[in-house]
Amino acid sequence: MQRRYLVAGNWKMNGSYAANSALIAGLKQATAEFGAIEMLVCPPAVYLESVGRELADSRLLLGAQNLCEQVQAGAFTGEILGAMLTEVGCRYVIVGHSERRALYGEDDARVAAKFAAAQAAGLVPILCVGETLGEREAGVTEKVLARQLDAVIQACGIAALTHSVLAYEPVWAIGTGRTASPEQAQAVHAFLRGEIAKRDAIIADSLRILYGGSVKADNAAELFAMGDVDGGLIGGAALKAADFLAICSAAQRLGK
Ligand code: PGA
């Protein structure tokens, strides 16, 4: 199956009106060249609307970094409903990023509820899974990833994965400059696809699995060339137009 590459920029808690405009202007210059891939930017929630406006008439899509697990408006101070993200133009939302899991106490059940809430609002969830360095060294990487994935499958059903994206983000590679080797990434991606194929081979074959964790212009091509790597979730390198575009170029050249 030919899966369309997705290159997603996770801006994390970075940005300002001025910085966002400069970044978007840089990205928009080149987007016509990237016809074979999907490109996504995920700014902080407070900037979604203004960034969305600047993206109008470009090929760049808008995504959010987080959402509330509730599916109806109500008394949830500080939270953001999926329908609000849809209304401001988001197509995707990241759920279960390791920083949300580690720093904000999101457990597997909450991540699964957020996945369901995203789909209920018409958003495509980008479900992040990944092991810590300690877990990798203890040889429990597959066990941890299977647990994180199963929580969503149990809660939402295997069919829900049809309208989703999976992102493998080894925690030890995020923001550390230490990337998984292409072989390490491929091994995990193949494992994840295999876990899904046990339940539904067609869904497994069409599901895009992104790699995230210190993807840069100089390592993107070798990662994206692996058979089960269908793009990237990019943090630090998504904040510079030239770097993000170079990563998009790597995907475009490989154009599955
Ligand atoms: P990084 O972040 O590219 O800066 O390692 C990736 C992520 O956390 O999504």
PDB file of C-alpha atoms and ligand atoms in Angstrom:
ATOM      1  CA  MET A   1       0.000   0.000   0.000  1.00  0.00           C
ATOM      2  CA  GLN A   2       1.228   3.454  -0.941  1.00  0.00           C
ATOM      3  CA  ARG A   3       0.800   5.601   2.135  1.00  0.00           C
ATOM      4  CA  ARG A   4       1.009   9.353   1.701  1.00  0.00           C
ATOM      5  CA  TYR A   5       3.775  10.900   3.783  1.00  0.00           C
ATOM      6  CA  LEU A   6       2.737  13.282   6.534  1.00  0.00           C
ATOM      7  CA  VAL A   7       5.242  15.745   7.958  1.00  0.00           C
ATOM      8  CA  ALA A   8       3.849  17.411  11.079  1.00  0.00           C
ATOM      9  CA  GLY A   9       5.437  20.272  12.991  1.00  0.00           C
ATOM     10  CA  ASN A  10       4.800  20.235  16.738  1.00  0.00           C
ATOM     11  CA  TRP A  11       5.690  23.750  17.851  1.00  0.00           C
ATOM     12  CA  LYS A  12       5.187  22.844  21.507  1.00  0.00           C
ATOM     13  CA  MET A  13       5.073  25.937  23.742  1.00  0.00           C
ATOM     14  CA  ASN A  14       6.868  28.212  21.282  1.00  0.00           C
ATOM     15  CA  GLY A  15       5.705  31.153  19.216  1.00  0.00           C
ATOM     16  CA  SER A  16       4.507  34.747  19.126  1.00  0.00           C
ATOM     17  CA  TYR A  17       2.527  36.651  16.518  1.00  0.00           C
ATOM     18  CA  ALA A  18       5.762  37.898  14.969  1.00  0.00           C
ATOM     19  CA  ALA A  19       7.610  34.574  15.062  1.00  0.00           C
ATOM     20  CA  ASN A  20       4.597  32.644  13.732  1.00  0.00           C
ATOM     21  CA  SER A  21       4.113  35.017  10.814  1.00  0.00           C
ATOM     22  CA  ALA A  22       7.759  34.819   9.854  1.00  0.00           C
ATOM     23  CA  LEU A  23       7.725  31.039  10.043  1.00  0.00           C
ATOM     24  CA  ILE A  24       4.510  30.677   8.031  1.00  0.00           C
ATOM     25  CA  ALA A  25       5.748  33.121   5.394  1.00  0.00           C
ATOM     26  CA  GLY A  26       8.869  30.995   4.987  1.00  0.00           C
ATOM     27  CA  LEU A  27       6.895  27.765   4.771  1.00  0.00           C
ATOM     28  CA  LYS A  28       4.343  29.098   2.301  1.00  0.00           C
ATOM     29  CA  GLN A  29       6.993  30.042  -0.228  1.00  0.00           C
ATOM     30  CA  ALA A  30       7.774  26.443  -0.943  1.00  0.00           C
ATOM     31  CA  THR A  31       4.604  24.483  -0.420  1.00  0.00           C
ATOM     32  CA  ALA A  32       3.736  24.205  -4.106  1.00  0.00           C
ATOM     33  CA  GLU A  33       6.746  21.903  -4.492  1.00  0.00           C
ATOM     34  CA  PHE A  34       5.388  19.408  -2.018  1.00  0.00           C
ATOM     35  CA  GLY A  35       2.473  17.970  -3.943  1.00  0.00           C
ATOM     36  CA  ALA A  36       3.104  14.361  -2.935  1.00  0.00           C
ATOM     37  CA  ILE A  37       2.971  14.860   0.810  1.00  0.00           C
ATOM     38  CA  GLU A  38       0.782  16.315   3.543  1.00  0.00           C
ATOM     39  CA  MET A  39       2.236  19.105   5.680  1.00  0.00           C
ATOM     40  CA  LEU A  40       0.850  20.099   9.041  1.00  0.00           C
ATOM     41  CA  VAL A  41       1.683  22.715  11.656  1.00  0.00           C
ATOM     42  CA  CYS A  42       0.538  22.447  15.274  1.00  0.00           C
ATOM     43  CA  PRO A  43       0.970  25.799  17.033  1.00  0.00           C
ATOM     44  CA  PRO A  44      -0.033  26.528  20.639  1.00  0.00           C
ATOM     45  CA  ALA A  45      -3.833  26.682  20.975  1.00  0.00           C
ATOM     46  CA  VAL A  46      -3.963  30.427  21.512  1.00  0.00           C
ATOM     47  CA  TYR A  47      -2.449  30.974  18.044  1.00  0.00           C
ATOM     48  CA  LEU A  48      -4.514  28.429  16.118  1.00  0.00           C
ATOM     49  CA  GLU A  49      -6.913  30.975  14.715  1.00  0.00           C
ATOM     50  CA  SER A  50      -4.312  33.505  13.585  1.00  0.00           C
ATOM     51  CA  VAL A  51      -2.030  30.837  12.137  1.00  0.00           C
ATOM     52  CA  GLY A  52      -5.036  29.281  10.406  1.00  0.00           C
ATOM     53  CA  ARG A  53      -5.793  32.600   8.767  1.00  0.00           C
ATOM     54  CA  GLU A  54      -2.210  32.899   7.536  1.00  0.00           C
ATOM     55  CA  LEU A  55      -2.345  29.388   6.122  1.00  0.00           C
ATOM     56  CA  ALA A  56      -5.434  30.097   4.048  1.00  0.00           C
ATOM     57  CA  ASP A  57      -4.757  29.443   0.341  1.00  0.00           C
ATOM     58  CA  SER A  58      -1.703  27.337   1.180  1.00  0.00           C
ATOM     59  CA  ARG A  59      -1.315  23.564   1.248  1.00  0.00           C
ATOM     60  CA  LEU A  60      -0.346  23.596   4.914  1.00  0.00           C
ATOM     61  CA  LEU A  61      -2.863  22.036   7.286  1.00  0.00           C
ATOM     62  CA  LEU A  62      -3.588  23.087  10.850  1.00  0.00           C
ATOM     63  CA  GLY A  63      -3.469  20.847  13.909  1.00  0.00           C
ATOM     64  CA  ALA A  64      -3.636  21.217  17.664  1.00  0.00           C
ATOM     65  CA  GLN A  65      -1.307  19.794  20.292  1.00  0.00           C
ATOM     66  CA  ASN A  66      -3.919  18.667  22.794  1.00  0.00           C
ATOM     67  CA  LEU A  67      -7.665  18.621  23.521  1.00  0.00           C
ATOM     68  CA  CYS A  68     -10.044  17.880  26.354  1.00  0.00           C
ATOM     69  CA  GLU A  69     -11.406  14.349  26.671  1.00  0.00           C
ATOM     70  CA  GLN A  70     -14.923  15.714  27.225  1.00  0.00           C
ATOM     71  CA  VAL A  71     -17.251  15.670  24.235  1.00  0.00           C
ATOM     72  CA  GLN A  72     -19.616  18.397  25.401  1.00  0.00           C
ATOM     73  CA  ALA A  73     -19.065  21.968  26.498  1.00  0.00           C
ATOM     74  CA  GLY A  74     -19.223  22.601  30.209  1.00  0.00           C
ATOM     75  CA  ALA A  75     -17.451  23.460  33.429  1.00  0.00           C
ATOM     76  CA  PHE A  76     -13.892  22.407  32.590  1.00  0.00           C
ATOM     77  CA  THR A  77     -11.809  25.494  33.290  1.00  0.00           C
ATOM     78  CA  GLY A  78      -8.787  25.835  31.069  1.00  0.00           C
ATOM     79  CA  GLU A  79      -9.732  23.007  28.727  1.00  0.00           C
ATOM     80  CA  ILE A  80     -10.471  23.067  24.993  1.00  0.00           C
ATOM     81  CA  LEU A  81     -13.264  21.055  23.379  1.00  0.00           C
ATOM     82  CA  GLY A  82     -12.575  19.168  20.160  1.00  0.00           C
ATOM     83  CA  ALA A  83     -15.425  20.985  18.398  1.00  0.00           C
ATOM     84  CA  MET A  84     -13.695  24.284  19.156  1.00  0.00           C
ATOM     85  CA  LEU A  85     -10.561  23.051  17.428  1.00  0.00           C
ATOM     86  CA  THR A  86     -12.598  21.986  14.431  1.00  0.00           C
ATOM     87  CA  GLU A  87     -14.311  25.366  14.340  1.00  0.00           C
ATOM     88  CA  VAL A  88     -11.009  27.248  14.140  1.00  0.00           C
ATOM     89  CA  GLY A  89      -9.896  25.071  11.249  1.00  0.00           C
ATOM     90  CA  CYS A  90      -7.937  22.188  12.776  1.00  0.00           C
ATOM     91  CA  ARG A  91      -7.891  18.902  10.902  1.00  0.00           C
ATOM     92  CA  TYR A  92      -5.577  16.983  13.222  1.00  0.00           C
ATOM     93  CA  VAL A  93      -4.801  16.885  16.932  1.00  0.00           C
ATOM     94  CA  ILE A  94      -1.871  15.283  18.735  1.00  0.00           C
ATOM     95  CA  VAL A  95      -2.907  13.019  21.605  1.00  0.00           C
ATOM     96  CA  GLY A  96      -0.753  11.287  24.188  1.00  0.00           C
ATOM     97  CA  HIS A  97       2.463  13.157  23.500  1.00  0.00           C
ATOM     98  CA  SER A  98       5.066  11.926  25.985  1.00  0.00           C
ATOM     99  CA  GLU A  99       5.310  15.412  27.501  1.00  0.00           C
ATOM    100  CA  ARG A 100       1.572  15.287  28.239  1.00  0.00           C
ATOM    101  CA  ARG A 101       1.943  11.791  29.674  1.00  0.00           C
ATOM    102  CA  ALA A 102       5.025  12.570  31.791  1.00  0.00           C
ATOM    103  CA  LEU A 103       4.460  16.191  32.851  1.00  0.00           C
ATOM    104  CA  TYR A 104       0.667  16.417  33.000  1.00  0.00           C
ATOM    105  CA  GLY A 105      -0.232  12.973  34.259  1.00  0.00           C
ATOM    106  CA  GLU A 106      -2.107  11.716  31.198  1.00  0.00           C
ATOM    107  CA  ASP A 107      -2.478   7.983  31.598  1.00  0.00           C
ATOM    108  CA  ASP A 108      -3.462   5.476  28.926  1.00  0.00           C
ATOM    109  CA  ALA A 109      -7.164   5.749  29.775  1.00  0.00           C
ATOM    110  CA  ARG A 110      -7.173   9.525  29.442  1.00  0.00           C
ATOM    111  CA  VAL A 111      -5.245   9.352  26.178  1.00  0.00           C
ATOM    112  CA  ALA A 112      -7.805   6.866  24.849  1.00  0.00           C
ATOM    113  CA  ALA A 113     -10.635   9.189  25.896  1.00  0.00           C
ATOM    114  CA  LYS A 114      -8.920  12.080  24.111  1.00  0.00           C
ATOM    115  CA  PHE A 115      -8.529   9.940  20.998  1.00  0.00           C
ATOM    116  CA  ALA A 116     -12.270   9.220  21.067  1.00  0.00           C
ATOM    117  CA  ALA A 117     -13.125  12.875  21.720  1.00  0.00           C
ATOM    118  CA  ALA A 118     -10.974  13.963  18.779  1.00  0.00           C
ATOM    119  CA  GLN A 119     -12.784  11.626  16.411  1.00  0.00           C
ATOM    120  CA  ALA A 120     -16.161  12.629  17.802  1.00  0.00           C
ATOM    121  CA  ALA A 121     -15.302  16.197  16.795  1.00  0.00           C
ATOM    122  CA  GLY A 122     -14.214  15.171  13.305  1.00  0.00           C
ATOM    123  CA  LEU A 123     -10.508  15.574  14.014  1.00  0.00           C
ATOM    124  CA  VAL A 124      -7.862  13.057  13.037  1.00  0.00           C
ATOM    125  CA  PRO A 125      -5.939  12.095  16.182  1.00  0.00           C
ATOM    126  CA  ILE A 126      -2.176  11.623  15.954  1.00  0.00           C
ATOM    127  CA  LEU A 127      -1.647   9.080  18.704  1.00  0.00           C
ATOM    128  CA  CYS A 128       1.847   9.214  20.207  1.00  0.00           C
ATOM    129  CA  VAL A 129       3.417   6.169  21.775  1.00  0.00           C
ATOM    130  CA  GLY A 130       6.965   5.661  22.974  1.00  0.00           C
ATOM    131  CA  GLU A 131       9.184   4.090  25.582  1.00  0.00           C
ATOM    132  CA  THR A 132      11.588   5.763  27.998  1.00  0.00           C
ATOM    133  CA  LEU A 133      15.294   4.991  27.986  1.00  0.00           C
ATOM    134  CA  GLY A 134      14.875   2.910  31.140  1.00  0.00           C
ATOM    135  CA  GLU A 135      12.134   0.864  29.493  1.00  0.00           C
ATOM    136  CA  ARG A 136      14.256   0.285  26.392  1.00  0.00           C
ATOM    137  CA  GLU A 137      17.233  -0.768  28.467  1.00  0.00           C
ATOM    138  CA  ALA A 138      15.025  -3.083  30.508  1.00  0.00           C
ATOM    139  CA  GLY A 139      13.905  -4.761  27.280  1.00  0.00           C
ATOM    140  CA  VAL A 140      10.239  -3.846  27.681  1.00  0.00           C
ATOM    141  CA  THR A 141       9.853  -1.503  24.697  1.00  0.00           C
ATOM    142  CA  GLU A 142       7.337  -3.702  22.878  1.00  0.00           C
ATOM    143  CA  LYS A 143       5.379  -4.366  26.047  1.00  0.00           C
ATOM    144  CA  VAL A 144       5.050  -0.635  26.757  1.00  0.00           C
ATOM    145  CA  LEU A 145       4.073   0.224  23.193  1.00  0.00           C
ATOM    146  CA  ALA A 146       1.531  -2.591  23.030  1.00  0.00           C
ATOM    147  CA  ARG A 147      -0.012  -1.358  26.293  1.00  0.00           C
ATOM    148  CA  GLN A 148      -0.262   2.228  25.019  1.00  0.00           C
ATOM    149  CA  LEU A 149      -1.781   1.082  21.725  1.00  0.00           C
ATOM    150  CA  ASP A 150      -4.124  -1.484  23.264  1.00  0.00           C
ATOM    151  CA  ALA A 151      -5.640   1.119  25.581  1.00  0.00           C
ATOM    152  CA  VAL A 152      -6.942   2.964  22.532  1.00  0.00           C
ATOM    153  CA  ILE A 153      -8.035  -0.157  20.673  1.00  0.00           C
ATOM    154  CA  GLN A 154      -9.895  -1.435  23.741  1.00  0.00           C
ATOM    155  CA  ALA A 155     -11.664   1.879  24.279  1.00  0.00           C
ATOM    156  CA  CYS A 156     -12.398   2.870  20.688  1.00  0.00           C
ATOM    157  CA  GLY A 157     -12.295  -0.360  18.677  1.00  0.00           C
ATOM    158  CA  ILE A 158      -9.884  -1.312  15.923  1.00  0.00           C
ATOM    159  CA  ALA A 159     -11.975   0.416  13.225  1.00  0.00           C
ATOM    160  CA  ALA A 160     -11.271   3.773  14.891  1.00  0.00           C
ATOM    161  CA  LEU A 161      -7.659   3.510  13.742  1.00  0.00           C
ATOM    162  CA  THR A 162      -8.840   4.000  10.159  1.00  0.00           C
ATOM    163  CA  HIS A 163      -9.151   7.731  10.701  1.00  0.00           C
ATOM    164  CA  SER A 164      -6.023   8.234  12.726  1.00  0.00           C
ATOM    165  CA  VAL A 165      -2.272   8.498  12.544  1.00  0.00           C
ATOM    166  CA  LEU A 166       0.178   6.775  14.871  1.00  0.00           C
ATOM    167  CA  ALA A 167       3.449   8.402  15.927  1.00  0.00           C
ATOM    168  CA  TYR A 168       6.319   6.451  17.435  1.00  0.00           C
ATOM    169  CA  GLU A 169       8.286   8.830  19.606  1.00  0.00           C
ATOM    170  CA  PRO A 170      10.930   7.202  21.767  1.00  0.00           C
ATOM    171  CA  VAL A 171      11.083   9.447  24.837  1.00  0.00           C
ATOM    172  CA  TRP A 172      14.876   9.234  24.917  1.00  0.00           C
ATOM    173  CA  ALA A 173      15.046  10.763  21.433  1.00  0.00           C
ATOM    174  CA  ILE A 174      12.741  13.743  21.993  1.00  0.00           C
ATOM    175  CA  GLY A 175      14.622  17.008  22.100  1.00  0.00           C
ATOM    176  CA  THR A 176      17.842  15.201  22.948  1.00  0.00           C
ATOM    177  CA  GLY A 177      19.583  15.232  19.587  1.00  0.00           C
ATOM    178  CA  ARG A 178      19.744  11.455  19.922  1.00  0.00           C
ATOM    179  CA  THR A 179      17.684   9.888  17.126  1.00  0.00           C
ATOM    180  CA  ALA A 180      16.586   6.299  16.833  1.00  0.00           C
ATOM    181  CA  SER A 181      18.583   4.702  14.044  1.00  0.00           C
ATOM    182  CA  PRO A 182      16.557   3.996  10.908  1.00  0.00           C
ATOM    183  CA  GLU A 183      16.748   0.293  11.791  1.00  0.00           C
ATOM    184  CA  GLN A 184      15.509   0.883  15.346  1.00  0.00           C
ATOM    185  CA  ALA A 185      12.637   2.995  14.073  1.00  0.00           C
ATOM    186  CA  GLN A 186      11.737   0.470  11.382  1.00  0.00           C
ATOM    187  CA  ALA A 187      11.754  -2.401  13.885  1.00  0.00           C
ATOM    188  CA  VAL A 188       9.300  -0.592  16.157  1.00  0.00           C
ATOM    189  CA  HIS A 189       7.098   0.618  13.306  1.00  0.00           C
ATOM    190  CA  ALA A 190       6.898  -2.922  11.934  1.00  0.00           C
ATOM    191  CA  PHE A 191       6.037  -4.193  15.404  1.00  0.00           C
ATOM    192  CA  LEU A 192       3.242  -1.631  15.788  1.00  0.00           C
ATOM    193  CA  ARG A 193       1.855  -2.377  12.339  1.00  0.00           C
ATOM    194  CA  GLY A 194       1.997  -6.085  13.146  1.00  0.00           C
ATOM    195  CA  GLU A 195       0.060  -5.589  16.382  1.00  0.00           C
ATOM    196  CA  ILE A 196      -2.663  -3.835  14.429  1.00  0.00           C
ATOM    197  CA  ALA A 197      -2.559  -6.386  11.607  1.00  0.00           C
ATOM    198  CA  LYS A 198      -3.386  -9.112  14.123  1.00  0.00           C
ATOM    199  CA  ARG A 199      -6.788  -7.411  14.459  1.00  0.00           C
ATOM    200  CA  ASP A 200      -7.233  -5.972  10.959  1.00  0.00           C
ATOM    201  CA  ALA A 201      -4.697  -6.354   8.177  1.00  0.00           C
ATOM    202  CA  ILE A 202      -6.293  -3.758   5.902  1.00  0.00           C
ATOM    203  CA  ILE A 203      -6.320  -1.056   8.548  1.00  0.00           C
ATOM    204  CA  ALA A 204      -2.734  -1.907   9.484  1.00  0.00           C
ATOM    205  CA  ASP A 205      -1.604  -1.613   5.896  1.00  0.00           C
ATOM    206  CA  SER A 206      -3.130   1.803   5.322  1.00  0.00           C
ATOM    207  CA  LEU A 207      -2.279   3.376   8.713  1.00  0.00           C
ATOM    208  CA  ARG A 208       0.400   6.023   8.622  1.00  0.00           C
ATOM    209  CA  ILE A 209       3.028   5.622  11.316  1.00  0.00           C
ATOM    210  CA  LEU A 210       5.206   8.705  11.847  1.00  0.00           C
ATOM    211  CA  TYR A 211       8.564   8.742  13.559  1.00  0.00           C
ATOM    212  CA  GLY A 212       9.346  11.551  16.015  1.00  0.00           C
ATOM    213  CA  GLY A 213      12.407  12.327  18.105  1.00  0.00           C
ATOM    214  CA  SER A 214      15.222  14.600  16.960  1.00  0.00           C
ATOM    215  CA  VAL A 215      14.330  14.388  13.269  1.00  0.00           C
ATOM    216  CA  LYS A 216      16.506  16.902  11.437  1.00  0.00           C
ATOM    217  CA  ALA A 217      17.228  17.853   7.855  1.00  0.00           C
ATOM    218  CA  ASP A 218      20.260  15.569   7.806  1.00  0.00           C
ATOM    219  CA  ASN A 219      18.617  12.394   9.142  1.00  0.00           C
ATOM    220  CA  ALA A 220      15.070  12.653   7.774  1.00  0.00           C
ATOM    221  CA  ALA A 221      15.745  10.929   4.447  1.00  0.00           C
ATOM    222  CA  GLU A 222      17.255   7.788   5.966  1.00  0.00           C
ATOM    223  CA  LEU A 223      14.409   7.495   8.471  1.00  0.00           C
ATOM    224  CA  PHE A 224      11.668   8.136   5.918  1.00  0.00           C
ATOM    225  CA  ALA A 225      13.226   5.621   3.515  1.00  0.00           C
ATOM    226  CA  MET A 226      12.297   2.768   5.861  1.00  0.00           C
ATOM    227  CA  GLY A 227       9.303   0.803   4.649  1.00  0.00           C
ATOM    228  CA  ASP A 228       7.086   1.367   7.674  1.00  0.00           C
ATOM    229  CA  VAL A 229       8.005   5.007   8.351  1.00  0.00           C
ATOM    230  CA  ASP A 230       5.399   7.237   6.754  1.00  0.00           C
ATOM    231  CA  GLY A 231       6.624  10.660   7.767  1.00  0.00           C
ATOM    232  CA  GLY A 232       7.633  12.521  10.879  1.00  0.00           C
ATOM    233  CA  LEU A 233       6.442  14.435  13.903  1.00  0.00           C
ATOM    234  CA  ILE A 234       8.971  17.211  14.158  1.00  0.00           C
ATOM    235  CA  GLY A 235       9.638  19.339  17.236  1.00  0.00           C
ATOM    236  CA  GLY A 236      12.706  21.573  17.339  1.00  0.00           C
ATOM    237  CA  ALA A 237      13.346  21.471  13.601  1.00  0.00           C
ATOM    238  CA  ALA A 238       9.764  22.605  12.900  1.00  0.00           C
ATOM    239  CA  LEU A 239      10.542  26.052  14.276  1.00  0.00           C
ATOM    240  CA  LYS A 240      12.834  27.055  11.401  1.00  0.00           C
ATOM    241  CA  ALA A 241      11.282  27.238   7.952  1.00  0.00           C
ATOM    242  CA  ALA A 242      14.434  26.083   6.175  1.00  0.00           C
ATOM    243  CA  ASP A 243      14.830  23.044   8.426  1.00  0.00           C
ATOM    244  CA  PHE A 244      11.175  22.019   8.231  1.00  0.00           C
ATOM    245  CA  LEU A 245      11.153  22.413   4.458  1.00  0.00           C
ATOM    246  CA  ALA A 246      14.320  20.352   4.121  1.00  0.00           C
ATOM    247  CA  ILE A 247      12.596  17.569   6.069  1.00  0.00           C
ATOM    248  CA  CYS A 248       9.524  17.910   3.836  1.00  0.00           C
ATOM    249  CA  SER A 249      11.807  17.695   0.792  1.00  0.00           C
ATOM    250  CA  ALA A 250      13.163  14.384   2.018  1.00  0.00           C
ATOM    251  CA  ALA A 251       9.598  13.039   2.203  1.00  0.00           C
ATOM    252  CA  GLN A 252       8.655  14.537  -1.146  1.00  0.00           C
ATOM    253  CA  ARG A 253      11.660  12.947  -2.863  1.00  0.00           C
ATOM    254  CA  LEU A 254      10.770   9.529  -1.480  1.00  0.00           C
ATOM    255  CA  GLY A 255       7.103  10.190  -2.317  1.00  0.00           C
ATOM    256  CA  LYS A 256       5.349   6.917  -1.683  1.00  0.00           C
TER     257      LYS A 256
HETATM  258  P1  PGA B   1      11.979  16.902  18.666  1.00  0.00           P
HETATM  259  O1  PGA B   1      10.488  16.703  19.234  1.00  0.00           O
HETATM  260  O2  PGA B   1      11.903  16.810  17.171  1.00  0.00           O
HETATM  261  O3  PGA B   1      12.402  18.263  19.146  1.00  0.00           O
HETATM  262  O4  PGA B   1      12.807  15.796  19.255  1.00  0.00           O
HETATM  263  C1  PGA B   1       9.607  15.786  18.657  1.00  0.00           C
HETATM  264  C2  PGA B   1       8.302  15.766  19.407  1.00  0.00           C
HETATM  265  O5  PGA B   1       8.309  15.850  20.641  1.00  0.00           O
HETATM  266  O6  PGA B   1       7.223  15.679  18.789  1.00  0.00           O
END
